[in-house]
Amino acid sequence: QKEVEQNSGPLSVPEGAIASLNCTYSDRGSQSFFWYRQYSGKSPELIMFIYSNGDKEDGRFTAQLNKASQYVSLLIRDSQPSDSATYLCAVITFTFYNQGGKLIFGQGTELSVKP
Amino acid sequence: GAVVSQHPSWVICKSGTSVKIECRSLDFQATTMFWYRQFPKQSLMLMATSNEGSKATYEQGVEKDKFLINHASLTLSTLTVTSAHPEDSSFYICSASTAGGEDTQYFGPGTRLTVL
């Protein structure tokens, strides 16, 4: 089982719709969760982070975390063609090998927003 | 916001040569820097974790003698790919955080390495 799993997509939504991106993780000790956006040929760009169960909203983006189900999601409201990118879910895990945590990425979900 | 730069942004080299990539945190002090590699259509794979003034911690399967990491100051880490071969061609991305990985990581723009 992969530590962080995402549907690779592609996920296609029409402009103006809500895009829903999902991610599950295996390490119950994970405390910090991140969503990054990556355009083709570019490095990841932080969209949101979430630490507590529930929802966190930032503009058109809402992150949802359910630690009991080991599930984190990202909702994009009023999707725009410029949102077309690969969205990476990342989790900080803590193992006794590390003094701190390390960021584990999912394989990413490719989102395509059609005009 | 926190800005991380990388240099060069791209490099083409001949097989057998060594390539050095720099990663700098421009407006904050980075206690920890991370080096990732990303092959086409794949996600980021952590290569090593670098703490200022100490030896880097390499992930399983990453050759520490081939990928030399130096974190000489709180704003600079370097990755040297020694005796590069075509299979080392990839997108190398660094990130920096103010804590030991527990804090948000900010990514550099990446360096695309092509080994002929």
Short mmCIF file of C-alpha atoms in Angstrom, two decimals:
data_model
loop_
_atom_site.label_atom_id
_atom_site.label_comp_id
_atom_site.label_asym_id
_atom_site.label_seq_id
_atom_site.Cartn_x
_atom_site.Cartn_y
_atom_site.Cartn_z
CA GLN A 1 0.00 0.00 0.00
CA LYS A 2 1.33 3.39 -0.98
CA GLU A 3 1.72 5.88 1.84
CA VAL A 4 -0.27 8.57 0.05
CA GLU A 5 -2.73 7.68 -2.68
CA GLN A 6 -4.55 9.81 -5.19
CA ASN A 7 -6.53 9.04 -8.30
CA SER A 8 -4.23 9.90 -11.18
CA GLY A 9 -7.11 11.14 -13.32
CA PRO A 10 -7.39 12.94 -15.55
CA LEU A 11 -10.34 14.62 -13.89
CA SER A 12 -12.26 16.75 -16.33
CA VAL A 13 -14.77 19.36 -15.19
CA PRO A 14 -16.53 22.17 -17.07
CA GLU A 15 -15.64 25.78 -16.32
CA GLY A 16 -17.56 27.06 -13.30
CA ALA A 17 -18.10 23.63 -11.78
CA ILE A 18 -16.72 22.28 -8.51
CA ALA A 19 -13.66 20.07 -8.82
CA SER A 20 -13.20 17.51 -6.05
CA LEU A 21 -9.78 15.98 -5.49
CA ASN A 22 -9.27 13.15 -3.03
CA CYS A 23 -6.35 11.70 -1.13
CA THR A 24 -5.90 8.91 1.41
CA TYR A 25 -2.88 8.24 3.59
CA SER A 26 -1.69 5.22 5.51
CA ASP A 27 0.27 6.64 8.47
CA ARG A 28 -2.16 7.32 11.32
CA GLY A 29 0.51 9.43 13.00
CA SER A 30 0.46 12.01 10.22
CA GLN A 31 -0.22 15.48 11.50
CA SER A 32 0.19 17.89 8.61
CA PHE A 33 -1.43 17.80 5.20
CA PHE A 34 -0.73 19.90 2.15
CA TRP A 35 -2.10 20.48 -1.30
CA TYR A 36 0.27 21.65 -4.00
CA ARG A 37 -0.48 22.62 -7.58
CA GLN A 38 2.03 21.79 -10.29
CA TYR A 39 1.85 23.12 -13.81
CA SER A 40 3.62 21.13 -16.48
CA GLY A 41 7.36 21.71 -16.36
CA LYS A 42 7.17 23.77 -13.19
CA SER A 43 7.80 23.03 -9.54
CA PRO A 44 4.98 22.59 -6.99
CA GLU A 45 3.22 25.63 -5.63
CA LEU A 46 1.59 25.50 -2.20
CA ILE A 47 -2.18 25.98 -2.26
CA MET A 48 -3.23 25.07 1.24
CA PHE A 49 -2.24 23.24 4.36
CA ILE A 50 -4.51 21.76 7.01
CA TYR A 51 -3.74 20.32 10.41
CA SER A 52 -7.11 19.88 12.13
CA ASN A 53 -10.16 17.80 11.33
CA GLY A 54 -12.83 19.65 9.42
CA ASP A 55 -12.84 22.19 6.66
CA LYS A 56 -10.49 25.03 5.88
CA GLU A 57 -11.43 27.57 3.28
CA ASP A 58 -9.24 29.96 1.33
CA GLY A 59 -10.91 31.77 -1.51
CA ARG A 60 -12.18 29.24 -4.04
CA PHE A 61 -10.33 26.42 -2.32
CA THR A 62 -11.55 24.28 0.57
CA ALA A 63 -9.48 21.57 2.17
CA GLN A 64 -11.24 18.88 4.16
CA LEU A 65 -9.53 16.56 6.64
CA ASN A 66 -10.89 13.45 8.31
CA LYS A 67 -8.18 11.83 10.40
CA ALA A 68 -10.41 8.94 11.50
CA SER A 69 -10.88 7.95 7.87
CA GLN A 70 -7.32 9.01 6.92
CA TYR A 71 -8.74 11.11 4.15
CA VAL A 72 -8.03 14.61 2.90
CA SER A 73 -9.69 16.37 0.00
CA LEU A 74 -9.51 19.61 -1.94
CA LEU A 75 -12.54 21.31 -3.43
CA ILE A 76 -12.13 23.98 -6.07
CA ARG A 77 -15.22 26.09 -6.57
CA ASP A 78 -15.96 27.99 -9.78
CA SER A 79 -13.22 26.10 -11.60
CA GLN A 80 -11.33 28.06 -14.23
CA PRO A 81 -9.26 26.83 -17.19
CA SER A 82 -6.22 28.29 -15.39
CA ASP A 83 -6.82 25.72 -12.63
CA SER A 84 -5.86 22.98 -15.08
CA ALA A 85 -2.77 21.39 -13.53
CA THR A 86 -1.67 18.40 -11.53
CA TYR A 87 -2.65 18.59 -7.87
CA LEU A 88 -0.36 16.90 -5.40
CA CYS A 89 -1.46 15.77 -1.98
CA ALA A 90 1.39 15.67 0.52
CA VAL A 91 1.57 14.41 4.07
CA ILE A 92 4.20 14.90 6.74
CA THR A 93 4.92 11.60 8.42
CA PHE A 94 6.95 11.03 11.51
CA THR A 95 9.16 8.01 11.89
CA PHE A 96 11.72 7.27 14.49
CA TYR A 97 14.40 7.40 11.82
CA ASN A 98 13.95 11.13 11.43
CA GLN A 99 14.36 13.90 13.92
CA GLY A 100 11.59 15.73 12.15
CA GLY A 101 9.02 14.86 9.57
CA LYS A 102 9.36 14.30 5.88
CA LEU A 103 6.89 15.20 3.16
CA ILE A 104 5.43 12.25 1.28
CA PHE A 105 3.69 13.01 -1.99
CA GLY A 106 0.87 11.23 -3.71
CA GLN A 107 1.20 10.57 -7.41
CA GLY A 108 -0.94 13.60 -8.22
CA THR A 109 -4.31 14.09 -9.90
CA GLU A 110 -4.39 15.77 -13.28
CA LEU A 111 -7.24 18.26 -13.48
CA SER A 112 -8.55 19.62 -16.75
CA VAL A 113 -11.09 22.46 -16.69
CA LYS A 114 -12.86 22.77 -20.02
CA PRO A 115 -14.07 26.22 -21.17
CA GLY B 1 5.97 34.81 1.18
CA ALA B 2 8.98 32.56 1.44
CA VAL B 3 11.07 32.47 -1.72
CA VAL B 4 13.43 29.70 -2.71
CA SER B 5 15.67 29.98 -5.74
CA GLN B 6 17.60 27.37 -7.67
CA HIS B 7 20.48 27.73 -10.06
CA PRO B 8 20.82 26.80 -12.82
CA SER B 9 17.26 26.40 -14.07
CA TRP B 10 18.44 23.97 -16.70
CA VAL B 11 21.69 22.28 -17.62
CA ILE B 12 22.85 19.99 -20.39
CA CYS B 13 26.04 18.06 -19.85
CA LYS B 14 28.02 15.20 -21.27
CA SER B 15 27.98 11.78 -19.65
CA GLY B 16 30.66 11.46 -16.99
CA THR B 17 30.74 15.08 -15.95
CA SER B 18 29.63 16.47 -12.59
CA VAL B 19 26.90 19.03 -12.16
CA LYS B 20 26.29 21.28 -9.15
CA ILE B 21 22.85 22.67 -8.38
CA GLU B 22 22.37 25.45 -5.84
CA CYS B 23 19.31 26.01 -3.69
CA ARG B 24 18.91 29.26 -1.77
CA SER B 25 16.28 30.54 0.62
CA LEU B 26 16.09 34.25 -0.19
CA ASP B 27 14.06 35.77 2.63
CA PHE B 28 14.22 33.28 5.46
CA GLN B 29 16.67 30.99 7.18
CA ALA B 30 16.13 27.38 6.26
CA THR B 31 16.97 24.95 9.02
CA THR B 32 16.20 22.09 6.72
CA MET B 33 16.36 21.71 2.96
CA PHE B 34 15.08 18.82 0.95
CA TRP B 35 16.10 17.54 -2.46
CA TYR B 36 13.59 15.84 -4.73
CA ARG B 37 13.74 14.27 -8.14
CA GLN B 38 10.84 14.04 -10.53
CA PHE B 39 10.74 11.95 -13.67
CA PRO B 40 8.17 12.70 -16.40
CA LYS B 41 4.60 11.87 -15.46
CA GLN B 42 5.68 10.82 -11.96
CA SER B 43 5.39 12.42 -8.58
CA LEU B 44 8.20 13.94 -6.56
CA MET B 45 10.53 11.48 -4.90
CA LEU B 46 12.49 12.64 -1.89
CA MET B 47 16.20 12.03 -2.35
CA ALA B 48 17.66 13.46 0.84
CA THR B 49 17.10 15.74 3.79
CA SER B 50 19.75 18.30 4.55
CA ASN B 51 20.24 20.10 7.85
CA GLU B 52 22.61 23.02 8.14
CA GLY B 53 26.01 21.97 9.43
CA SER B 54 25.37 18.24 9.48
CA LYS B 55 25.46 15.35 7.06
CA ALA B 56 22.49 14.81 4.81
CA THR B 57 20.10 11.93 5.40
CA TYR B 58 19.55 9.98 2.21
CA GLU B 59 16.47 8.01 1.30
CA GLN B 60 16.75 4.32 0.62
CA GLY B 61 18.11 3.60 -2.82
CA VAL B 62 19.77 7.00 -3.27
CA GLU B 63 23.54 6.76 -3.63
CA LYS B 64 25.13 9.29 -1.32
CA ASP B 65 28.47 9.09 -3.13
CA LYS B 66 26.79 9.97 -6.39
CA PHE B 67 24.53 12.72 -5.11
CA LEU B 68 26.66 14.89 -2.86
CA ILE B 69 24.77 17.33 -0.68
CA ASN B 70 26.28 20.22 1.22
CA HIS B 71 24.29 22.54 3.48
CA ALA B 72 26.92 25.06 4.45
CA SER B 73 24.67 27.84 5.68
CA LEU B 74 21.09 28.50 6.68
CA THR B 75 20.36 29.87 3.23
CA LEU B 76 22.30 27.61 0.88
CA SER B 77 22.32 23.93 0.04
CA THR B 78 24.02 22.36 -2.96
CA LEU B 79 23.45 19.07 -4.77
CA THR B 80 26.26 17.73 -6.91
CA VAL B 81 25.48 14.95 -9.33
CA THR B 82 28.82 13.25 -9.81
CA SER B 83 29.72 11.38 -13.00
CA ALA B 84 26.28 12.00 -14.43
CA HIS B 85 24.77 9.48 -16.82
CA PRO B 86 21.72 9.72 -19.09
CA GLU B 87 19.57 7.93 -16.51
CA ASP B 88 20.23 10.83 -14.13
CA SER B 89 18.38 13.16 -16.48
CA SER B 90 15.47 14.46 -14.46
CA PHE B 91 13.86 17.49 -12.86
CA TYR B 92 15.60 18.22 -9.57
CA ILE B 93 13.67 20.34 -7.08
CA CYS B 94 14.73 21.62 -3.70
CA SER B 95 12.54 22.83 -0.89
CA ALA B 96 13.23 24.62 2.34
CA SER B 97 11.53 24.85 5.70
CA THR B 98 12.22 26.75 8.86
CA ALA B 99 11.76 23.69 11.03
CA GLY B 100 12.86 20.09 10.74
CA GLY B 101 10.27 19.26 8.14
CA GLU B 102 7.33 19.88 10.46
CA ASP B 103 6.76 23.27 8.93
CA THR B 104 5.56 24.17 5.48
CA GLN B 105 8.03 23.44 2.73
CA TYR B 106 8.57 26.06 0.04
CA PHE B 107 9.80 24.81 -3.28
CA GLY B 108 12.40 26.20 -5.60
CA PRO B 109 11.62 26.47 -9.32
CA GLY B 110 13.53 23.31 -10.13
CA THR B 111 16.52 22.43 -12.30
CA ARG B 112 16.10 20.35 -15.41
CA LEU B 113 19.16 18.19 -15.99
CA THR B 114 19.78 16.54 -19.32
CA VAL B 115 22.76 14.23 -19.61
CA LEU B 116 23.77 13.39 -23.16
#
